[in-house]
Short mmCIF file of C-alpha atoms and ligand atoms in Angstrom, two decimals:
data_model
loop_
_atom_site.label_atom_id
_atom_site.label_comp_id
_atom_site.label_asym_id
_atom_site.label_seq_id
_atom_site.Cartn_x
_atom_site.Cartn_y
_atom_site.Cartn_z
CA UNK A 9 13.26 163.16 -111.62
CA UNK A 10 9.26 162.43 -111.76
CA UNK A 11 8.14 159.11 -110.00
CA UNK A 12 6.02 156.65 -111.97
CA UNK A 13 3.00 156.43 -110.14
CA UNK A 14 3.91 152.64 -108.90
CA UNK A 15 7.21 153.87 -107.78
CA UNK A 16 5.20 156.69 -105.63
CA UNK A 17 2.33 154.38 -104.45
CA UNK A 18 4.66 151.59 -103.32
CA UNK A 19 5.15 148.23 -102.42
CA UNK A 20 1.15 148.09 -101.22
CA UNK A 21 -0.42 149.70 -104.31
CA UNK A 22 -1.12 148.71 -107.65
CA UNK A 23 0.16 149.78 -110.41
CA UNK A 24 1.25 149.10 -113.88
CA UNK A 25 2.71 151.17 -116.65
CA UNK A 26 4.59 149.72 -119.14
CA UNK A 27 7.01 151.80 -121.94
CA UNK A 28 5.32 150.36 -124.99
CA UNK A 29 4.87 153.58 -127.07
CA UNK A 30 1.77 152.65 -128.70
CA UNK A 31 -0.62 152.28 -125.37
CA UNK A 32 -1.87 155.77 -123.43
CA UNK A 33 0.15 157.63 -121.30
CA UNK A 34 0.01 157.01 -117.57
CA UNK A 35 -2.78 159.40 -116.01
CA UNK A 36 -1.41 161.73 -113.46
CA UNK A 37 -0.68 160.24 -110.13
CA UNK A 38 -4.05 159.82 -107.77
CA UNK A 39 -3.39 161.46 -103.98
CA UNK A 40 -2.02 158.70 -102.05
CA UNK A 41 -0.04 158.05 -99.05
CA UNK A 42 3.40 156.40 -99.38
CA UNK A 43 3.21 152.79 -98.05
CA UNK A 44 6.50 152.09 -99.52
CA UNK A 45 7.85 151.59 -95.54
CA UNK A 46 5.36 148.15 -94.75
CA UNK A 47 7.08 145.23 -95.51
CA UNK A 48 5.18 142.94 -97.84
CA UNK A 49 4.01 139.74 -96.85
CA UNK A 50 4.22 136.45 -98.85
CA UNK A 51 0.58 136.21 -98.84
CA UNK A 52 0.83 139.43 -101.13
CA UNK A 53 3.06 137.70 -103.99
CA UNK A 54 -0.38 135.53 -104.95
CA UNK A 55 -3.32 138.10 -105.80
CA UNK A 56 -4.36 136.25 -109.30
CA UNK A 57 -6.99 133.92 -110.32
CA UNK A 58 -5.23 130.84 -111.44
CA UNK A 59 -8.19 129.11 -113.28
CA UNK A 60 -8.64 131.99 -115.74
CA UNK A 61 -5.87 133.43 -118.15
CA UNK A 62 -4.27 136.33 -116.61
CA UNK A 63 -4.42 139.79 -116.51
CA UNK A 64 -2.23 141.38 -118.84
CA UNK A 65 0.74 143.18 -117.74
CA UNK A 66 0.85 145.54 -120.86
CA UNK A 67 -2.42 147.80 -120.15
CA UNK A 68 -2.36 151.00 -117.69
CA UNK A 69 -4.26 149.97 -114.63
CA UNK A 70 -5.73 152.48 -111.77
CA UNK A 71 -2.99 152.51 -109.22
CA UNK A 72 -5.76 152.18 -106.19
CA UNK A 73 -4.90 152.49 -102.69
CA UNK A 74 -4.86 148.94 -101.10
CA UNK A 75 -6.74 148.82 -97.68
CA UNK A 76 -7.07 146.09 -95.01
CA UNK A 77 -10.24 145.07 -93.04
CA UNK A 78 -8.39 143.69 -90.44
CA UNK A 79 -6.29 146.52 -89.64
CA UNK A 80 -9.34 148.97 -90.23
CA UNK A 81 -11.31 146.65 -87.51
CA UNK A 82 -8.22 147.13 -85.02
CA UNK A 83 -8.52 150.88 -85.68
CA UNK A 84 -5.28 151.41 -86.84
CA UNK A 85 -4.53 155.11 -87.70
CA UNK A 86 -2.71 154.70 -90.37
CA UNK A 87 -5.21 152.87 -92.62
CA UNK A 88 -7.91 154.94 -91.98
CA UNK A 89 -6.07 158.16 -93.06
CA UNK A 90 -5.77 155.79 -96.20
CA UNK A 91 -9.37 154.97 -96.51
CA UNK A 92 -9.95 159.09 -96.18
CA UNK A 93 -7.26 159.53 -98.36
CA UNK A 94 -9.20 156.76 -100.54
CA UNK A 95 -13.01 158.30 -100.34
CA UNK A 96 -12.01 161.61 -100.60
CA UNK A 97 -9.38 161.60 -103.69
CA UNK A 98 -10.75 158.68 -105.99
CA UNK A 99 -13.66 157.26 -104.61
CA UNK A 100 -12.29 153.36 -105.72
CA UNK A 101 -9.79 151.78 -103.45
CA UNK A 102 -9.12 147.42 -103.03
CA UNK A 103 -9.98 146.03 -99.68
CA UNK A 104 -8.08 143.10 -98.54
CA UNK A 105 -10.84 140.77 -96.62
CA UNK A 106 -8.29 137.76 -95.66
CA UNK A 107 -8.42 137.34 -92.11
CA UNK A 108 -10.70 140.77 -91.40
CA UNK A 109 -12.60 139.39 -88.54
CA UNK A 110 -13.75 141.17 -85.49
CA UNK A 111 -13.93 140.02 -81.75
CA UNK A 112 -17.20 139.91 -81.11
CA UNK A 113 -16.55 141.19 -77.70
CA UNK A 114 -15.52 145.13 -80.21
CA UNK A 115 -18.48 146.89 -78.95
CA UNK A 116 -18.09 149.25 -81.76
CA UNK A 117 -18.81 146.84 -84.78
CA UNK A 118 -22.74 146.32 -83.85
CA UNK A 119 -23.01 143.29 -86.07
CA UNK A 120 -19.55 141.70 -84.89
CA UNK A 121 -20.94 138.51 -86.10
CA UNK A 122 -21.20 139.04 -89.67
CA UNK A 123 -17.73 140.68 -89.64
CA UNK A 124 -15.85 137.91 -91.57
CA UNK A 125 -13.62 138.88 -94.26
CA UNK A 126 -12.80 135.17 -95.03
CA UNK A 127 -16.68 134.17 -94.91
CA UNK A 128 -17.42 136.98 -97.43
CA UNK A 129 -15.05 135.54 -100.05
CA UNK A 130 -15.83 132.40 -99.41
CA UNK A 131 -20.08 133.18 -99.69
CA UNK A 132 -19.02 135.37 -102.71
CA UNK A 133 -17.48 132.19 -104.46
CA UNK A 134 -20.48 129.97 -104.00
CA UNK A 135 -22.68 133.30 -105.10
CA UNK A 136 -20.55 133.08 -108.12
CA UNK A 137 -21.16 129.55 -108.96
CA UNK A 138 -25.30 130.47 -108.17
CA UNK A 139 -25.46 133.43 -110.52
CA UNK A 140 -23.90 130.87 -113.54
CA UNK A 141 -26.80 128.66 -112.42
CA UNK A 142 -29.65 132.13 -112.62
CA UNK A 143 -27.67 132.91 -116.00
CA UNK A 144 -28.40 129.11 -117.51
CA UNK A 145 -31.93 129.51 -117.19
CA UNK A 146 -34.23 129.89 -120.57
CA UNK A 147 -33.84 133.54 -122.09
CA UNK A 148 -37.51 133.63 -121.47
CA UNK A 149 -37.58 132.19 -118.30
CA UNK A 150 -35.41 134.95 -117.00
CA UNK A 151 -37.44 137.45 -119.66
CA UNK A 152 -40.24 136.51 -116.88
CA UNK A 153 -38.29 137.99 -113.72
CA UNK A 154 -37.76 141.44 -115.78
CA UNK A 155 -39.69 143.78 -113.88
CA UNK A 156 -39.29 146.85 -115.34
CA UNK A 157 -42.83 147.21 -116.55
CA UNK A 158 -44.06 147.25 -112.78
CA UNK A 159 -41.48 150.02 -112.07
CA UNK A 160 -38.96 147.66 -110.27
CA UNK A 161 -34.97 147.43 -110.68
CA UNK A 162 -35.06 144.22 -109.16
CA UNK A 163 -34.72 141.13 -111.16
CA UNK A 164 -33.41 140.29 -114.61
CA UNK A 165 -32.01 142.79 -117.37
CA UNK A 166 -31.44 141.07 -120.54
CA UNK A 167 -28.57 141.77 -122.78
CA UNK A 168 -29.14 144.92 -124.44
CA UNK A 169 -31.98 145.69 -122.28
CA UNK A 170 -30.19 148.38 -120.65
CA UNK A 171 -28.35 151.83 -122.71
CA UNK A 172 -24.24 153.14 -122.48
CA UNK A 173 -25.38 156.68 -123.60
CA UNK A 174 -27.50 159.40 -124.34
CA UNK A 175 -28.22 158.26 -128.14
CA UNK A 176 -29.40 155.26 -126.53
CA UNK A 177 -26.48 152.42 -128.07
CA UNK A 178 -27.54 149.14 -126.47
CA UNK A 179 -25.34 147.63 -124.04
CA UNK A 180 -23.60 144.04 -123.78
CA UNK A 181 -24.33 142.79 -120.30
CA UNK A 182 -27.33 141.18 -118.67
CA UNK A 183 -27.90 141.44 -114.59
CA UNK A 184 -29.72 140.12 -112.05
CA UNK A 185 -30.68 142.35 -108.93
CA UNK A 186 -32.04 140.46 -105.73
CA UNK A 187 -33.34 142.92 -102.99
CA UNK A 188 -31.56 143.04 -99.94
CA UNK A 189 -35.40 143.71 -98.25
CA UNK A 190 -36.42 140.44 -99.99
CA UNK A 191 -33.71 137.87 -98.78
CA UNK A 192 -33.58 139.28 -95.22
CA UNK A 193 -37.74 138.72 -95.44
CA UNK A 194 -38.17 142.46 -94.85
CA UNK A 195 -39.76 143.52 -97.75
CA UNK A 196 -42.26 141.42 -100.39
CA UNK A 197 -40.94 138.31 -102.15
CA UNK A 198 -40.42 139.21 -105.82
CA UNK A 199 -41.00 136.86 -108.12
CA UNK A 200 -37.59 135.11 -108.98
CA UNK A 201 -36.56 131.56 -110.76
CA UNK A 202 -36.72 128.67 -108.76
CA UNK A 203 -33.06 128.48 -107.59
CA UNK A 204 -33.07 131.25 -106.07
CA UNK A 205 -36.18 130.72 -104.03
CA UNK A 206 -34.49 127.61 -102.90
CA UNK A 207 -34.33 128.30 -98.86
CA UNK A 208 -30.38 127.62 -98.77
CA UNK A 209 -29.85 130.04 -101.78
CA UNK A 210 -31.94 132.35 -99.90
CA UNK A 211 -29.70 132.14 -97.01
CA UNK A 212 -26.78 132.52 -98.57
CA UNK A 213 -28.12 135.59 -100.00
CA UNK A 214 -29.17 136.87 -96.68
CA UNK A 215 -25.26 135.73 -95.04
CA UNK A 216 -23.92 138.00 -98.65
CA UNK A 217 -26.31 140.69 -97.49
CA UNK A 218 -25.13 140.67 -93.81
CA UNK A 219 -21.47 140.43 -94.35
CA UNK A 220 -21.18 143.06 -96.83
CA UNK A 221 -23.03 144.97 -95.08
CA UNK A 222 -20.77 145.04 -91.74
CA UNK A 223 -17.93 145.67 -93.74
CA UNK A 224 -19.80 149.02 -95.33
CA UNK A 225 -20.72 149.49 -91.76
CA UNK A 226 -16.81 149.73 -91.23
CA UNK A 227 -16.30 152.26 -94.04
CA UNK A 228 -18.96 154.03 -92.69
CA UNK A 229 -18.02 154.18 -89.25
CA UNK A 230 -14.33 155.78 -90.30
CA UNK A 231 -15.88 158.03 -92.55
CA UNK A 232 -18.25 159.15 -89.93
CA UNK A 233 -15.05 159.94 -87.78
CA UNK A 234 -13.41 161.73 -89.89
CA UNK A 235 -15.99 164.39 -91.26
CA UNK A 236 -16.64 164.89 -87.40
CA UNK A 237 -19.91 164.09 -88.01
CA UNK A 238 -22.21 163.09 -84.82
CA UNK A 239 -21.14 159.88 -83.72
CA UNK A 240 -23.29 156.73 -85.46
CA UNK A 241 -24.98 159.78 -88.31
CA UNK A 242 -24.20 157.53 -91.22
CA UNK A 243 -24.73 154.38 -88.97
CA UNK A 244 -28.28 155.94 -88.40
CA UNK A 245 -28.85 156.36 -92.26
CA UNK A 246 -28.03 153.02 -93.51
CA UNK A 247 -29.80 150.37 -90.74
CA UNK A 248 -29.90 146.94 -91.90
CA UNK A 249 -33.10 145.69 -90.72
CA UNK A 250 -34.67 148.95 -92.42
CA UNK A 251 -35.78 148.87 -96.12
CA UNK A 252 -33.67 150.09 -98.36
CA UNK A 253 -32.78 149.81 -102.04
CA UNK A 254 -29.61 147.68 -100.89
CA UNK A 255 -28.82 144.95 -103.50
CA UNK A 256 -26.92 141.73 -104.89
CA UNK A 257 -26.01 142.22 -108.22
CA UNK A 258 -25.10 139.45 -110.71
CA UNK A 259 -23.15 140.79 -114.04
CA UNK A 260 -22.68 138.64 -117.12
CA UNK A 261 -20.92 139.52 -120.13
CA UNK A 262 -20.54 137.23 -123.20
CA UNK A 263 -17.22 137.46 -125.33
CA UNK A 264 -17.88 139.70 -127.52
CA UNK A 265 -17.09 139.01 -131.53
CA UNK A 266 -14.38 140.71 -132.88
CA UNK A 267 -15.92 143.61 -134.61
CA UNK A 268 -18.07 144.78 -131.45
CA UNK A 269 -14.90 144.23 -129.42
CA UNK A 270 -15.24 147.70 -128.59
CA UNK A 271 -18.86 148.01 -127.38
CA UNK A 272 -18.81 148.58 -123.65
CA UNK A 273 -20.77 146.17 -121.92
CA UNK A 274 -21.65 148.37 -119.21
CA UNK A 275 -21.75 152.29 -119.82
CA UNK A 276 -20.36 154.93 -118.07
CA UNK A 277 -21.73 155.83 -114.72
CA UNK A 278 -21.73 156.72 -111.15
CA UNK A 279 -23.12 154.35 -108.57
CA UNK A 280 -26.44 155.66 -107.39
CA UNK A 281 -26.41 154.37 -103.22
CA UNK A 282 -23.67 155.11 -100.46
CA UNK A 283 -20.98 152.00 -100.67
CA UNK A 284 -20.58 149.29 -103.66
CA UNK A 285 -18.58 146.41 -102.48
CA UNK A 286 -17.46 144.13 -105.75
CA UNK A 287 -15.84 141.08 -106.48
CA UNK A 288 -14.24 140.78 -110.00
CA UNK A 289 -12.23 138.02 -111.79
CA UNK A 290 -11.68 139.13 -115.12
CA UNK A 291 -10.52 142.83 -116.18
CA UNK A 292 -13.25 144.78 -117.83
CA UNK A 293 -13.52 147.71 -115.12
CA UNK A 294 -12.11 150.88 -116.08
CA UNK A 295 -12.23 154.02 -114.43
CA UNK A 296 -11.53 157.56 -115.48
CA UNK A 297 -9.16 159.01 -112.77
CA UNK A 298 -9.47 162.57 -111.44
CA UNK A 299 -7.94 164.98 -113.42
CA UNK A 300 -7.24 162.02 -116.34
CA UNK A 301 -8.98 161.65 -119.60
CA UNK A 302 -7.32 158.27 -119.48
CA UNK A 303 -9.85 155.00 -118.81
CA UNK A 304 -7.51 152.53 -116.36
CA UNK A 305 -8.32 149.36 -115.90
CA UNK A 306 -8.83 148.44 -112.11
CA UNK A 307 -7.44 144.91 -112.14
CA UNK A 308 -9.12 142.35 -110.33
CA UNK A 309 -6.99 140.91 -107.13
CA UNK A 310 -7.85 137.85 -105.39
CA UNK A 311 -8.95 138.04 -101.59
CA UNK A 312 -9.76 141.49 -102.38
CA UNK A 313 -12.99 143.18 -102.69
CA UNK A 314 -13.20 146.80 -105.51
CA UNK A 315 -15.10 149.32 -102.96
CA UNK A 316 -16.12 152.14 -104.32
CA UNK A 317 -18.50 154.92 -102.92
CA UNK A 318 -21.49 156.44 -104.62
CA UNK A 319 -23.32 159.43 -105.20
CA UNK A 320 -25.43 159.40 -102.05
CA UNK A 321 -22.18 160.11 -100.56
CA UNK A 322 -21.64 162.74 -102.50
CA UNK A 323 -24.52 164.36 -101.95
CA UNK A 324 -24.28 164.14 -97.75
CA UNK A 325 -21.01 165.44 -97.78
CA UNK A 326 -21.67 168.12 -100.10
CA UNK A 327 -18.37 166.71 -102.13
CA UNK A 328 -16.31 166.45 -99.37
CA UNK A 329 -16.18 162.17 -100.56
CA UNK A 330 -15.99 161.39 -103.99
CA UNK A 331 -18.10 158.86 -106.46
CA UNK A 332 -15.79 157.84 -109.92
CA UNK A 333 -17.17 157.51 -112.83
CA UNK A 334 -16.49 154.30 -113.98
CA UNK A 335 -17.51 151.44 -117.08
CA UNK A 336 -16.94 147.66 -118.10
CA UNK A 337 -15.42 147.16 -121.33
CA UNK A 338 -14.52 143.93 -122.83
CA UNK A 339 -11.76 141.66 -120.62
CA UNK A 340 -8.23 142.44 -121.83
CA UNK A 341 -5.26 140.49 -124.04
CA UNK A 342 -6.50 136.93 -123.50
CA UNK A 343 -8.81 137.09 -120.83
CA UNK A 344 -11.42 138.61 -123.82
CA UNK A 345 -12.43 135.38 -124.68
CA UNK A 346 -13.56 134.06 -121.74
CA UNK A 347 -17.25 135.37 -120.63
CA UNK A 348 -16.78 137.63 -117.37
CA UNK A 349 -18.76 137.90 -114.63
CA UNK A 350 -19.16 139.82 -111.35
CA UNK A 351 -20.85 140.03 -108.14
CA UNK A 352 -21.50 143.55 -106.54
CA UNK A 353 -23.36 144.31 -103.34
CA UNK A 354 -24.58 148.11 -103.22
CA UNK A 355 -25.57 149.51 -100.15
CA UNK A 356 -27.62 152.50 -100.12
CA UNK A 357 -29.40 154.81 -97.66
CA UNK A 358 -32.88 153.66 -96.28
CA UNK A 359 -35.46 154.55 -98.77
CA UNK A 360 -37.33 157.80 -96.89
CA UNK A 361 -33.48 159.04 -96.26
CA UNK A 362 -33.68 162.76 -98.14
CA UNK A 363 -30.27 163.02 -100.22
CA UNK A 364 -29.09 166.53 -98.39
CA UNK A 365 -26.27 167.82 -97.04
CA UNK A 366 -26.00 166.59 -93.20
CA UNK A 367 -25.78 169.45 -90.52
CA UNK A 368 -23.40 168.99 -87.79
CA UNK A 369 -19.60 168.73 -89.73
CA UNK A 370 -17.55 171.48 -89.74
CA UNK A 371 -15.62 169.23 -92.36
CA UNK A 372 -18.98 169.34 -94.79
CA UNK A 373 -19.56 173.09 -93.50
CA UNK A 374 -16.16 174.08 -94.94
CA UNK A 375 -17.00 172.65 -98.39
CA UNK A 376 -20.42 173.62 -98.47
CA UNK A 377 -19.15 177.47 -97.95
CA UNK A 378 -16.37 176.80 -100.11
CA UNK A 379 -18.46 175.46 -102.75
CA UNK A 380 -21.49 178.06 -102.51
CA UNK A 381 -18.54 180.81 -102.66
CA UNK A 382 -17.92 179.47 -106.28
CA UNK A 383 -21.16 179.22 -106.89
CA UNK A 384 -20.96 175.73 -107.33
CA UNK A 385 -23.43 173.86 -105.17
CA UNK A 386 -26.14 173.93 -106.85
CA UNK A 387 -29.72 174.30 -105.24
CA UNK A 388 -30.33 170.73 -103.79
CA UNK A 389 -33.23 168.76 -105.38
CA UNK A 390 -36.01 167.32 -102.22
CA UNK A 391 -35.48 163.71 -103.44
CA UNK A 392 -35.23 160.57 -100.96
CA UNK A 393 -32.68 158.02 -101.98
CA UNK A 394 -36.02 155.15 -103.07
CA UNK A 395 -37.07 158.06 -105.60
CA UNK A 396 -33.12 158.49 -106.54
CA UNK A 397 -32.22 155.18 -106.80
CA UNK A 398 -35.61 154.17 -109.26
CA UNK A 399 -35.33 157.20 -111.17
CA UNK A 400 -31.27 156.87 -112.48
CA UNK A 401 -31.46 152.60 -112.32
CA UNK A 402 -34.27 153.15 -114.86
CA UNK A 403 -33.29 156.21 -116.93
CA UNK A 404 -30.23 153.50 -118.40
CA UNK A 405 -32.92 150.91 -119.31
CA UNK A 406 -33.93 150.94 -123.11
CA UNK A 407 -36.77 153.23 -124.01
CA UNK A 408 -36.12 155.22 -120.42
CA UNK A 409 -35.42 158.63 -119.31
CA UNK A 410 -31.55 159.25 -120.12
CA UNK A 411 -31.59 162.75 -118.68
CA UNK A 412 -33.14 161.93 -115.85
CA UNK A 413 -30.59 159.49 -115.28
CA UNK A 414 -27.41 161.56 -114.44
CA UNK A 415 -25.34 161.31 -111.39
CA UNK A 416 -23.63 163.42 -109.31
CA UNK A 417 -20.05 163.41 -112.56
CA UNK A 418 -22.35 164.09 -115.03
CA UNK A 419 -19.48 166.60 -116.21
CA UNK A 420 -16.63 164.37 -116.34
CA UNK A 421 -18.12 162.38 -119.54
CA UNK A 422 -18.43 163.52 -122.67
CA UNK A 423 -21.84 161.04 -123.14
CA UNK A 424 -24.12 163.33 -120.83
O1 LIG B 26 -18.94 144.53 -113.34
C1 LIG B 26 -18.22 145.38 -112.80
O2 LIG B 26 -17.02 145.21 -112.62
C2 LIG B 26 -18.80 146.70 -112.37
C3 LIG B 26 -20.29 146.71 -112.27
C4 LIG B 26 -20.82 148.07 -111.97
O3 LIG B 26 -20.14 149.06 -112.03
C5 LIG B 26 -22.23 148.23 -111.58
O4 LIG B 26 -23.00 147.24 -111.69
O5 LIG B 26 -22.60 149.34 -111.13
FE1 LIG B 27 -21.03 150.70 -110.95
#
C-alpha cells in the first residue's frame, strides 16, 4: 500500500495532508531518509507561535527534512547524510537552533563564538520587534533609503516597488536590506533611518550577521565534505570579514483585501547567493517541490530556522546541490488577517568570487560529465557573484530588466 508522505518522513518531519477532496493532491514524496526510529522529545510537541492564530491544519505543507545544529556541530553522521540528502534533493530543509552551541575549544568551527543557536533566535526576536519599528517610519521617510536609482539593493523597497512576473504585475510586500559589509563596518555606511544607525541596533545587526553566518559556515563545512571538495574550498569562498553581498532582510506584508487575496506578495524565484537562513511566523511560503506542480506551504516552526540554498550553489556544483523555486502568498485560514513578516539572512559568495564550476570534486566531475553528455550544461557565463547578485535583485524591481533576472529554475515556472 503507498505511504503518505508523513507516514514515510516520520516522527521528525513535517508533514500534513489532509482527505478533504476539494484541496490539491499531495505532491510526490521528496527523497528523504526515514527518521521514524528517533524517539521524539517533549520539546518537539511545542513548535507553534502562540501569540498569532495558528497554522491551519487543512492545507498541504512541504514535508521538509528537519535538521539539528547541535547534532550537526557534534558531527553526527547521521544528520549530515540528512543535510546532503536535504541540499541535494530539495534545496529547503528546517534547522532546529535550540541548544546548537559549539565548544569553543571545536577547532573546526573557526568562529566558535558566534555559534549559538539559542542567541540567534533570541537576536532574531528583538530583530523582529526592530524591523516593526523601520516599517513605522513615514512612507517617505523610508521612500528616502530606496536606493535603487544609485544602483544599490540595499535599503527600502516599497510595496509594489518590486514585480512577481514577466508582464511586470506589481507585488504586495515592502523590504528592507541592510548590508552585511555595512554593520560589520567593512564596507561604506549607507544611508539608513535613524533607528537603525542607533549603535546598539547596529550591533545587534552585526551579532545577526555573525551568528548566521557560523551556522552557514556549518552547512558549508558538511557540504564541503561531502562533494570531496578540498578541505575549507567553500570556507575560502564565503569569508566573513571579506565584502560580500551578504544581507539582513526585513519582509512586510499587509493583509491583503479580499479580492487581491490572491496576489502573491512575493513572486516566484530562486535565491541569488549560496545559503538563506529565515525566520518565519506566519504561513505565506510556498514552494514548488521537485517533480510537483503543486505549491506547499512550508509552515513556520518555532526554534527553527527555513534554510534554503541558492543558485550560487548551483552553479559551483554544477547541479550537484539544488536551489527551489519558491514564493510568499497571502498567510493561510485565519492567520490572513494578520500582517506577516519575516527576517532572512542571505549569505552569498564574496563579491570578485566568479560563479563556475569548482575543480577538484570528483562528486561535481561526475555531474559535470553527466550533464555535458546530455548536453545540458550550458556554456557558463564569466560573471562574479557582486555582478550576479545586482543584476537578478534588480531585474524584479519595477521598470527593470525581467530577463535578465532569471535564476538558475528558470524552467520550472511557467512566468519566465
Ligand atoms: O518571506 C519569506 O518567507 C521568504 C522571503 C524570500 O524568499 C526572499 O526574500 O528571498
Ligand atoms: Fe527567497
Amino acid at each position: 500500500m503507498a505511504q503518505t508522505a508523513s507516514t514515510q518522513l516520520g516522527s521528525n518531519a513535517i508533514a500534513h495532508h489532509d482527505g478533504v477532496a476539494s484541496l490539491p493532491a499531495p505532491a510526490p514524496a521528496l527523497h528523504h531518509l526515514d527518521n521514524s526510529d528517533e524517539p521524539e522529545t517533549k520539546e518537539d510537541d511545542d513548535l507553534t507561535f502562540h501569540d498569532l492564530p495558528s497554522f491551519p491544519a487543512d492545507v498541504s505543507t512541504a514535508p521538509l527534512l528537519r535538521l539539528n545544529l547541535a547534532r550537526l556541530l557534534n558531527h553526527d553522521a547521521a544528520e549530515e547524510a540528512k543535510l546532503w540528502d536535504a541540499c541535494q534533493n530539495v534545496g529547503f530543509f528546517y534547522l532546529d537552533l535550540r541548544g546548537g552551541t559549539s565548544s569553543k575549544r571545536d577547532s573546526v568551527h573557526s568562529d566558535a563564538a558566534a555559534l549559538d543557536g539559542d542567541t540567534l533566535l533570541h537576536d532574531a526576536a528583538e530583530l523582529f520587534e526592530l524591523g516593526r519599528e523601520v516599517f513605522e517610519l513615514s512612507t517617505e521617510e523610508k521612500q528616502s533609503y530606496d536606493l535603487k536609482d544609485q544602483g544599490s539593493y540595499y535599503g527600502y523597497k516599497g510595496l509594489g516597488q518590486g514585480v512577481v512576473d514577466a508582464k511586470g504585475t506589481r507585488d504586495a510586500n515592502e523590504f528592507y536590506n541592510v548590508s552585511k559589509d555595512d554593520v560589520l563596518d567593512i564596507g561604506e555606511r549607507l544611508p539608513a533611518p535613524e533607528v537603525l544607525q542607533k549603535e546598539s541596533n547596529r550591533e545587534l545587526l552585526a551579532a545577526f550577521c555573525r551568528r548566521s553566518h557560523a551556522v552557514v559556515a556549518v552547512m558549508l563545512g558538511v557540504l564541503n565534505e561531502k562533494l570531496g571538495l578540498p578541505e575549507g574550498r567553500l570556507a575560502e569562498l564565503h569569508r566573513l570579514e571579506v565584502a560580500s553581498g551578504d544581507q539582513v532582510r526585513w519582509v512586510r506584508s499587509p493583509p491583503k483585501p479580499t479580492a487581491d487575496a490572491h496576489t502573491m506578495s512575493l513572486g516566484e524565484h530562486t535565491d541569488f547567493g549560496s545559503v538563506t537562513v529565515l525566520f518565519n511566523r506566519l504561513g505565506g511560503l510556498q514552494i514548488l517541490p521537485p517533480d510537483s506542480e503543486e505549491w506547499q506551504y512550508v509552515k513556520p516552526l518555532r526554534g527553527h530556522a527555513v534554510v534554503n540554498l541558492g543558485d550560487a550553489m548551483v552553479k559551483f556544483t554544477a547541479s550537484v546541490l539544488r536551489s527551489n523555486i519558491h514564493r510568499v502568498v497571502n498567510p493561510p485560514g485565519e492567520q490572513a488577517s494578520h500582517t506577516r513578516m519575516s527576517l532572512v539572512y542571505f549569505a552569498r559568495p564574496e563579491d570578485e568570487v566568479k560563479l563556475k564550476v569548482l575543480e577538484g570534486s570528483q562528486v561535481i566531475d561526475a555531474k559535470s560529465k553527466e550533464l555535458n553528455g546530455g548536453g545540458v550544461l550550458q556554456e557558463e557565463e564569466d560573471v562574479t557573484a557582486k555582478e550576479w547578485i545586482l543584476r537578478r535583485a534588480m531585474g524584479r524591481r519595477a521598470g527593470g530588466d525581467w530577463k535578465a533576472s532569471e535564476g538558475t529554475e528558470a524552467g520550472r515556472s511557467k512566468l519566465y
